[in-house]
């Protein structure tokens, strides 16, 4: 007797791979690094002199500068402190509680005197935005002379320089075979790495798209007014000098895939718009080569 439709569905679900790579739009960003350009200069010496005693007192302050709402998300700043740094920069660490997801996140921010900021650990772009908004408003209220703004409004431009996403291929991988196929059947660069405490295949896809024309988030508001923040998008080449972009063009940008024996993959790129096409290309290759690269468990 022919199986029913329901029975067929059960068989299909039972025999299908227990895990398969998600669609690109379903990937969850594990972390990103954001570099921010602004129209300010900062007196980092004065800020650091003030910041140390402020940070010591902050632990017992249950109200000031603890919560805010930005882009419809409530974020609580649970800790902030100063660490010694070098090259006229401050290191500030935020611990953010995202009430939308009940998740706690640590964001490290490096503050430079020329008004540039580097933030690591930002799972969401909003984490970078709320940290910058809070820091600049905090310093402006306490030390208004430590911030010099070129213009009436504060302007920030957010460039994501690295994005990491994790996913799983759904089967164990013969790394040597994958490395061989990448190097002999494609123009991509592949290296079987064994000297860093793990054994993985590091695959690099050169980035050919005009990433410098991709719109980046921007924020604008008047310091100290608690007024409305204006959000916009601006291409990278509108706020990064052409000489810097040309230097990066010559150096080249890549999307990288680090593939482990378990089938876990860490993909790193600039931002999602520059990663989508190579993600799909990589998965198409894996699907084609699966009969050769899948490593099955011995019975």
PDB file of C-alpha atoms in Angstrom, residues 52-274:
ATOM      1  CA  UNK A  52      38.811  57.844  36.124  1.00  0.00           C
ATOM      2  CA  UNK A  53      37.081  59.273  39.231  1.00  0.00           C
ATOM      3  CA  UNK A  54      33.750  59.331  37.393  1.00  0.00           C
ATOM      4  CA  UNK A  55      34.037  55.631  36.569  1.00  0.00           C
ATOM      5  CA  UNK A  56      34.849  54.810  40.200  1.00  0.00           C
ATOM      6  CA  UNK A  57      31.696  56.601  41.353  1.00  0.00           C
ATOM      7  CA  UNK A  58      29.533  55.254  38.536  1.00  0.00           C
ATOM      8  CA  UNK A  59      29.210  51.797  40.078  1.00  0.00           C
ATOM      9  CA  UNK A  60      27.135  53.206  42.913  1.00  0.00           C
ATOM     10  CA  UNK A  61      25.022  55.510  40.762  1.00  0.00           C
ATOM     11  CA  UNK A  62      21.708  53.819  40.090  1.00  0.00           C
ATOM     12  CA  UNK A  63      20.079  56.549  38.022  1.00  0.00           C
ATOM     13  CA  UNK A  64      22.333  58.858  36.051  1.00  0.00           C
ATOM     14  CA  UNK A  65      23.084  57.813  32.481  1.00  0.00           C
ATOM     15  CA  UNK A  66      21.749  54.321  33.034  1.00  0.00           C
ATOM     16  CA  UNK A  67      18.958  53.931  30.490  1.00  0.00           C
ATOM     17  CA  UNK A  68      17.956  55.438  27.165  1.00  0.00           C
ATOM     18  CA  UNK A  69      15.744  54.734  24.193  1.00  0.00           C
ATOM     19  CA  UNK A  70      17.241  54.818  20.724  1.00  0.00           C
ATOM     20  CA  UNK A  71      15.644  53.613  17.494  1.00  0.00           C
ATOM     21  CA  UNK A  72      12.797  52.098  19.468  1.00  0.00           C
ATOM     22  CA  UNK A  73      15.092  49.941  21.629  1.00  0.00           C
ATOM     23  CA  UNK A  74      15.626  50.483  25.337  1.00  0.00           C
ATOM     24  CA  UNK A  75      19.249  49.990  26.366  1.00  0.00           C
ATOM     25  CA  UNK A  76      20.618  50.074  29.897  1.00  0.00           C
ATOM     26  CA  UNK A  77      24.275  50.938  30.443  1.00  0.00           C
ATOM     27  CA  UNK A  78      25.304  48.711  33.320  1.00  0.00           C
ATOM     28  CA  UNK A  79      28.974  49.610  33.536  1.00  0.00           C
ATOM     29  CA  UNK A  80      31.539  51.959  32.043  1.00  0.00           C
ATOM     30  CA  UNK A  81      35.191  52.463  32.883  1.00  0.00           C
ATOM     31  CA  UNK A  82      38.448  53.818  31.553  1.00  0.00           C
ATOM     32  CA  UNK A  83      41.495  51.765  30.610  1.00  0.00           C
ATOM     33  CA  UNK A  84      44.933  53.118  29.843  1.00  0.00           C
ATOM     34  CA  UNK A  85      45.765  53.175  26.167  1.00  0.00           C
ATOM     35  CA  UNK A  86      48.302  54.671  23.792  1.00  0.00           C
ATOM     36  CA  UNK A  87      48.561  56.910  20.730  1.00  0.00           C
ATOM     37  CA  UNK A  88      46.297  59.550  22.256  1.00  0.00           C
ATOM     38  CA  UNK A  89      43.332  57.200  22.523  1.00  0.00           C
ATOM     39  CA  UNK A  90      40.971  56.120  25.287  1.00  0.00           C
ATOM     40  CA  UNK A  91      39.542  52.645  25.733  1.00  0.00           C
ATOM     41  CA  UNK A  92      36.022  52.599  27.129  1.00  0.00           C
ATOM     42  CA  UNK A  93      34.041  49.444  27.841  1.00  0.00           C
ATOM     43  CA  UNK A  94      30.261  49.402  27.843  1.00  0.00           C
ATOM     44  CA  UNK A  95      28.098  46.572  29.099  1.00  0.00           C
ATOM     45  CA  UNK A  96      24.755  46.899  27.387  1.00  0.00           C
ATOM     46  CA  UNK A  97      21.538  45.164  28.351  1.00  0.00           C
ATOM     47  CA  UNK A  98      19.238  44.864  25.352  1.00  0.00           C
ATOM     48  CA  UNK A  99      15.728  44.706  26.757  1.00  0.00           C
ATOM     49  CA  UNK A 100      14.348  43.665  23.372  1.00  0.00           C
ATOM     50  CA  UNK A 101      16.240  40.356  23.476  1.00  0.00           C
ATOM     51  CA  UNK A 102      17.125  40.163  27.202  1.00  0.00           C
ATOM     52  CA  UNK A 103      20.747  39.824  26.082  1.00  0.00           C
ATOM     53  CA  UNK A 104      23.813  41.398  27.685  1.00  0.00           C
ATOM     54  CA  UNK A 105      26.605  42.560  25.421  1.00  0.00           C
ATOM     55  CA  UNK A 106      30.087  43.951  26.019  1.00  0.00           C
ATOM     56  CA  UNK A 107      31.155  46.663  23.585  1.00  0.00           C
ATOM     57  CA  UNK A 108      34.732  47.967  23.503  1.00  0.00           C
ATOM     58  CA  UNK A 109      35.175  51.490  22.192  1.00  0.00           C
ATOM     59  CA  UNK A 110      38.461  53.186  21.335  1.00  0.00           C
ATOM     60  CA  UNK A 111      38.231  56.987  21.251  1.00  0.00           C
ATOM     61  CA  UNK A 112      40.790  58.992  19.239  1.00  0.00           C
ATOM     62  CA  UNK A 113      41.560  62.688  19.558  1.00  0.00           C
ATOM     63  CA  UNK A 114      40.751  63.295  15.868  1.00  0.00           C
ATOM     64  CA  UNK A 115      37.119  62.338  16.426  1.00  0.00           C
ATOM     65  CA  UNK A 116      37.361  58.774  15.182  1.00  0.00           C
ATOM     66  CA  UNK A 117      35.974  55.842  17.143  1.00  0.00           C
ATOM     67  CA  UNK A 118      36.409  52.097  16.807  1.00  0.00           C
ATOM     68  CA  UNK A 119      33.840  49.776  18.376  1.00  0.00           C
ATOM     69  CA  UNK A 120      34.106  46.001  18.622  1.00  0.00           C
ATOM     70  CA  UNK A 121      31.520  43.533  19.853  1.00  0.00           C
ATOM     71  CA  UNK A 122      28.545  45.282  18.254  1.00  0.00           C
ATOM     72  CA  UNK A 123      26.130  42.530  17.350  1.00  0.00           C
ATOM     73  CA  UNK A 124      23.747  45.254  16.193  1.00  0.00           C
ATOM     74  CA  UNK A 125      24.579  48.590  14.592  1.00  0.00           C
ATOM     75  CA  UNK A 126      22.301  50.195  17.186  1.00  0.00           C
ATOM     76  CA  UNK A 127      24.784  49.195  19.902  1.00  0.00           C
ATOM     77  CA  UNK A 128      27.449  51.349  18.241  1.00  0.00           C
ATOM     78  CA  UNK A 129      25.003  54.217  17.834  1.00  0.00           C
ATOM     79  CA  UNK A 130      23.780  54.178  21.419  1.00  0.00           C
ATOM     80  CA  UNK A 131      27.343  53.979  22.804  1.00  0.00           C
ATOM     81  CA  UNK A 132      28.461  56.987  20.759  1.00  0.00           C
ATOM     82  CA  UNK A 133      25.358  59.000  21.570  1.00  0.00           C
ATOM     83  CA  UNK A 134      25.759  58.302  25.281  1.00  0.00           C
ATOM     84  CA  UNK A 135      29.515  58.955  25.390  1.00  0.00           C
ATOM     85  CA  UNK A 136      29.389  62.268  23.531  1.00  0.00           C
ATOM     86  CA  UNK A 137      26.399  63.570  25.503  1.00  0.00           C
ATOM     87  CA  UNK A 138      28.082  62.493  28.741  1.00  0.00           C
ATOM     88  CA  UNK A 139      31.348  64.280  27.934  1.00  0.00           C
ATOM     89  CA  UNK A 140      29.563  67.344  26.588  1.00  0.00           C
ATOM     90  CA  UNK A 141      27.606  67.699  29.837  1.00  0.00           C
ATOM     91  CA  UNK A 142      30.651  67.233  32.076  1.00  0.00           C
ATOM     92  CA  UNK A 143      33.445  68.766  29.961  1.00  0.00           C
ATOM     93  CA  UNK A 144      31.987  70.871  27.144  1.00  0.00           C
ATOM     94  CA  UNK A 145      35.408  72.323  26.301  1.00  0.00           C
ATOM     95  CA  UNK A 146      36.800  68.815  25.651  1.00  0.00           C
ATOM     96  CA  UNK A 147      34.728  68.493  22.469  1.00  0.00           C
ATOM     97  CA  UNK A 148      35.223  70.794  19.504  1.00  0.00           C
ATOM     98  CA  UNK A 149      32.533  70.339  16.872  1.00  0.00           C
ATOM     99  CA  UNK A 150      33.035  71.554  13.300  1.00  0.00           C
ATOM    100  CA  UNK A 151      29.554  72.963  12.806  1.00  0.00           C
ATOM    101  CA  UNK A 152      26.425  73.416  14.873  1.00  0.00           C
ATOM    102  CA  UNK A 153      25.419  69.751  14.794  1.00  0.00           C
ATOM    103  CA  UNK A 154      27.182  66.540  15.735  1.00  0.00           C
ATOM    104  CA  UNK A 155      27.595  64.292  12.681  1.00  0.00           C
ATOM    105  CA  UNK A 156      28.629  60.633  12.866  1.00  0.00           C
ATOM    106  CA  UNK A 157      29.241  58.234   9.974  1.00  0.00           C
ATOM    107  CA  UNK A 158      29.291  54.510  10.757  1.00  0.00           C
ATOM    108  CA  UNK A 159      31.421  52.205   8.604  1.00  0.00           C
ATOM    109  CA  UNK A 160      31.244  48.482   9.326  1.00  0.00           C
ATOM    110  CA  UNK A 161      34.753  47.205   8.627  1.00  0.00           C
ATOM    111  CA  UNK A 162      34.228  43.588   9.705  1.00  0.00           C
ATOM    112  CA  UNK A 163      31.193  41.359  10.103  1.00  0.00           C
ATOM    113  CA  UNK A 164      31.270  37.749  11.334  1.00  0.00           C
ATOM    114  CA  UNK A 165      28.517  35.193  10.818  1.00  0.00           C
ATOM    115  CA  UNK A 166      28.538  31.537  11.900  1.00  0.00           C
ATOM    116  CA  UNK A 167      26.696  28.710  10.185  1.00  0.00           C
ATOM    117  CA  UNK A 168      26.935  24.953   9.720  1.00  0.00           C
ATOM    118  CA  UNK A 169      27.106  22.936   6.504  1.00  0.00           C
ATOM    119  CA  UNK A 170      25.228  20.042   8.086  1.00  0.00           C
ATOM    120  CA  UNK A 171      27.939  17.422   7.570  1.00  0.00           C
ATOM    121  CA  UNK A 172      31.546  16.751   8.580  1.00  0.00           C
ATOM    122  CA  UNK A 173      34.135  18.012   6.125  1.00  0.00           C
ATOM    123  CA  UNK A 174      37.294  16.440   4.746  1.00  0.00           C
ATOM    124  CA  UNK A 175      39.362  19.604   4.990  1.00  0.00           C
ATOM    125  CA  UNK A 176      42.262  18.412   2.857  1.00  0.00           C
ATOM    126  CA  UNK A 177      39.926  17.489   0.015  1.00  0.00           C
ATOM    127  CA  UNK A 178      38.139  20.835   0.261  1.00  0.00           C
ATOM    128  CA  UNK A 179      41.457  22.687   0.238  1.00  0.00           C
ATOM    129  CA  UNK A 180      42.591  20.698  -2.807  1.00  0.00           C
ATOM    130  CA  UNK A 181      39.393  21.379  -4.745  1.00  0.00           C
ATOM    131  CA  UNK A 182      39.476  25.097  -3.978  1.00  0.00           C
ATOM    132  CA  UNK A 183      43.077  25.427  -5.152  1.00  0.00           C
ATOM    133  CA  UNK A 184      42.786  23.262  -8.270  1.00  0.00           C
ATOM    134  CA  UNK A 185      39.235  23.952  -9.463  1.00  0.00           C
ATOM    135  CA  UNK A 186      38.767  27.663  -8.714  1.00  0.00           C
ATOM    136  CA  UNK A 187      40.650  30.949  -8.770  1.00  0.00           C
ATOM    137  CA  UNK A 188      40.037  31.467  -5.056  1.00  0.00           C
ATOM    138  CA  UNK A 189      42.790  31.280  -2.460  1.00  0.00           C
ATOM    139  CA  UNK A 190      42.675  28.433   0.064  1.00  0.00           C
ATOM    140  CA  UNK A 191      45.022  27.468   2.888  1.00  0.00           C
ATOM    141  CA  UNK A 192      44.788  24.469   5.209  1.00  0.00           C
ATOM    142  CA  UNK A 193      45.835  25.993   8.543  1.00  0.00           C
ATOM    143  CA  UNK A 194      47.166  23.697  11.250  1.00  0.00           C
ATOM    144  CA  UNK A 195      49.392  25.915  13.386  1.00  0.00           C
ATOM    145  CA  UNK A 196      46.946  28.011  15.431  1.00  0.00           C
ATOM    146  CA  UNK A 197      45.474  25.449  17.809  1.00  0.00           C
ATOM    147  CA  UNK A 198      42.868  24.319  15.297  1.00  0.00           C
ATOM    148  CA  UNK A 199      42.794  22.786  11.839  1.00  0.00           C
ATOM    149  CA  UNK A 200      40.606  24.653   9.413  1.00  0.00           C
ATOM    150  CA  UNK A 201      40.478  25.614   5.763  1.00  0.00           C
ATOM    151  CA  UNK A 202      40.852  29.367   5.271  1.00  0.00           C
ATOM    152  CA  UNK A 203      39.281  30.360   1.952  1.00  0.00           C
ATOM    153  CA  UNK A 204      39.429  33.897   0.544  1.00  0.00           C
ATOM    154  CA  UNK A 205      37.116  35.391  -2.082  1.00  0.00           C
ATOM    155  CA  UNK A 206      38.389  38.717  -3.517  1.00  0.00           C
ATOM    156  CA  UNK A 207      35.773  41.452  -3.285  1.00  0.00           C
ATOM    157  CA  UNK A 208      35.038  42.942  -6.706  1.00  0.00           C
ATOM    158  CA  UNK A 209      32.000  45.126  -5.987  1.00  0.00           C
ATOM    159  CA  UNK A 210      32.351  48.885  -5.462  1.00  0.00           C
ATOM    160  CA  UNK A 211      32.071  48.688  -1.687  1.00  0.00           C
ATOM    161  CA  UNK A 212      33.022  52.358  -1.285  1.00  0.00           C
ATOM    162  CA  UNK A 213      29.719  53.350  -2.921  1.00  0.00           C
ATOM    163  CA  UNK A 214      27.588  51.325  -0.489  1.00  0.00           C
ATOM    164  CA  UNK A 215      25.449  53.580   1.762  1.00  0.00           C
ATOM    165  CA  UNK A 216      26.522  53.675   5.419  1.00  0.00           C
ATOM    166  CA  UNK A 217      24.405  54.768   8.410  1.00  0.00           C
ATOM    167  CA  UNK A 218      24.788  58.357   9.594  1.00  0.00           C
ATOM    168  CA  UNK A 219      23.492  60.232  12.657  1.00  0.00           C
ATOM    169  CA  UNK A 220      23.041  63.938  13.230  1.00  0.00           C
ATOM    170  CA  UNK A 221      21.873  65.892  16.272  1.00  0.00           C
ATOM    171  CA  UNK A 222      22.674  68.987  18.323  1.00  0.00           C
ATOM    172  CA  UNK A 223      24.784  68.210  21.377  1.00  0.00           C
ATOM    173  CA  UNK A 224      23.238  68.968  24.739  1.00  0.00           C
ATOM    174  CA  UNK A 225      19.721  69.664  23.484  1.00  0.00           C
ATOM    175  CA  UNK A 226      18.283  66.164  23.897  1.00  0.00           C
ATOM    176  CA  UNK A 227      16.679  66.920  20.541  1.00  0.00           C
ATOM    177  CA  UNK A 228      15.599  64.508  17.874  1.00  0.00           C
ATOM    178  CA  UNK A 229      18.330  62.453  16.227  1.00  0.00           C
ATOM    179  CA  UNK A 230      18.271  62.497  12.436  1.00  0.00           C
ATOM    180  CA  UNK A 231      19.186  59.268  10.641  1.00  0.00           C
ATOM    181  CA  UNK A 232      20.338  58.989   7.058  1.00  0.00           C
ATOM    182  CA  UNK A 233      22.508  56.952   4.695  1.00  0.00           C
ATOM    183  CA  UNK A 234      25.690  58.226   3.068  1.00  0.00           C
ATOM    184  CA  UNK A 235      28.154  56.477   0.715  1.00  0.00           C
ATOM    185  CA  UNK A 236      31.543  55.789   2.259  1.00  0.00           C
ATOM    186  CA  UNK A 237      33.309  58.067  -0.226  1.00  0.00           C
ATOM    187  CA  UNK A 238      31.394  61.090   1.094  1.00  0.00           C
ATOM    188  CA  UNK A 239      33.180  61.071   4.461  1.00  0.00           C
ATOM    189  CA  UNK A 240      36.361  59.008   3.952  1.00  0.00           C
ATOM    190  CA  UNK A 241      39.192  60.731   2.024  1.00  0.00           C
ATOM    191  CA  UNK A 242      39.684  59.467  -1.514  1.00  0.00           C
ATOM    192  CA  UNK A 243      43.349  58.745  -0.748  1.00  0.00           C
ATOM    193  CA  UNK A 244      42.329  56.337   2.017  1.00  0.00           C
ATOM    194  CA  UNK A 245      39.796  54.590  -0.219  1.00  0.00           C
ATOM    195  CA  UNK A 246      42.336  54.268  -3.025  1.00  0.00           C
ATOM    196  CA  UNK A 247      44.836  52.726  -0.617  1.00  0.00           C
ATOM    197  CA  UNK A 248      42.243  50.148   0.435  1.00  0.00           C
ATOM    198  CA  UNK A 249      41.334  49.455  -3.194  1.00  0.00           C
ATOM    199  CA  UNK A 250      44.941  48.649  -4.043  1.00  0.00           C
ATOM    200  CA  UNK A 251      45.315  46.466  -0.975  1.00  0.00           C
ATOM    201  CA  UNK A 252      42.130  44.596  -1.822  1.00  0.00           C
ATOM    202  CA  UNK A 253      39.192  43.427   0.277  1.00  0.00           C
ATOM    203  CA  UNK A 254      38.105  39.829   0.813  1.00  0.00           C
ATOM    204  CA  UNK A 255      35.311  37.675   2.125  1.00  0.00           C
ATOM    205  CA  UNK A 256      36.798  34.763   4.054  1.00  0.00           C
ATOM    206  CA  UNK A 257      35.397  31.376   5.022  1.00  0.00           C
ATOM    207  CA  UNK A 258      37.023  29.395   7.832  1.00  0.00           C
ATOM    208  CA  UNK A 259      35.761  25.810   7.533  1.00  0.00           C
ATOM    209  CA  UNK A 260      36.157  23.286  10.360  1.00  0.00           C
ATOM    210  CA  UNK A 261      35.963  19.491  10.385  1.00  0.00           C
ATOM    211  CA  UNK A 262      32.616  19.613  12.203  1.00  0.00           C
ATOM    212  CA  UNK A 263      31.063  21.528   9.312  1.00  0.00           C
ATOM    213  CA  UNK A 264      31.012  24.795  11.235  1.00  0.00           C
ATOM    214  CA  UNK A 265      31.936  27.817   9.115  1.00  0.00           C
ATOM    215  CA  UNK A 266      32.866  31.336  10.187  1.00  0.00           C
ATOM    216  CA  UNK A 267      32.384  33.851   7.391  1.00  0.00           C
ATOM    217  CA  UNK A 268      34.027  37.262   7.713  1.00  0.00           C
ATOM    218  CA  UNK A 269      33.501  40.248   5.456  1.00  0.00           C
ATOM    219  CA  UNK A 270      32.996  43.995   5.525  1.00  0.00           C
ATOM    220  CA  UNK A 271      29.205  44.169   5.808  1.00  0.00           C
ATOM    221  CA  UNK A 272      26.239  42.131   4.670  1.00  0.00           C
ATOM    222  CA  UNK A 273      25.860  43.892   1.314  1.00  0.00           C
ATOM    223  CA  UNK A 274      29.390  42.808   0.364  1.00  0.00           C
TER     224      UNK A 274
END
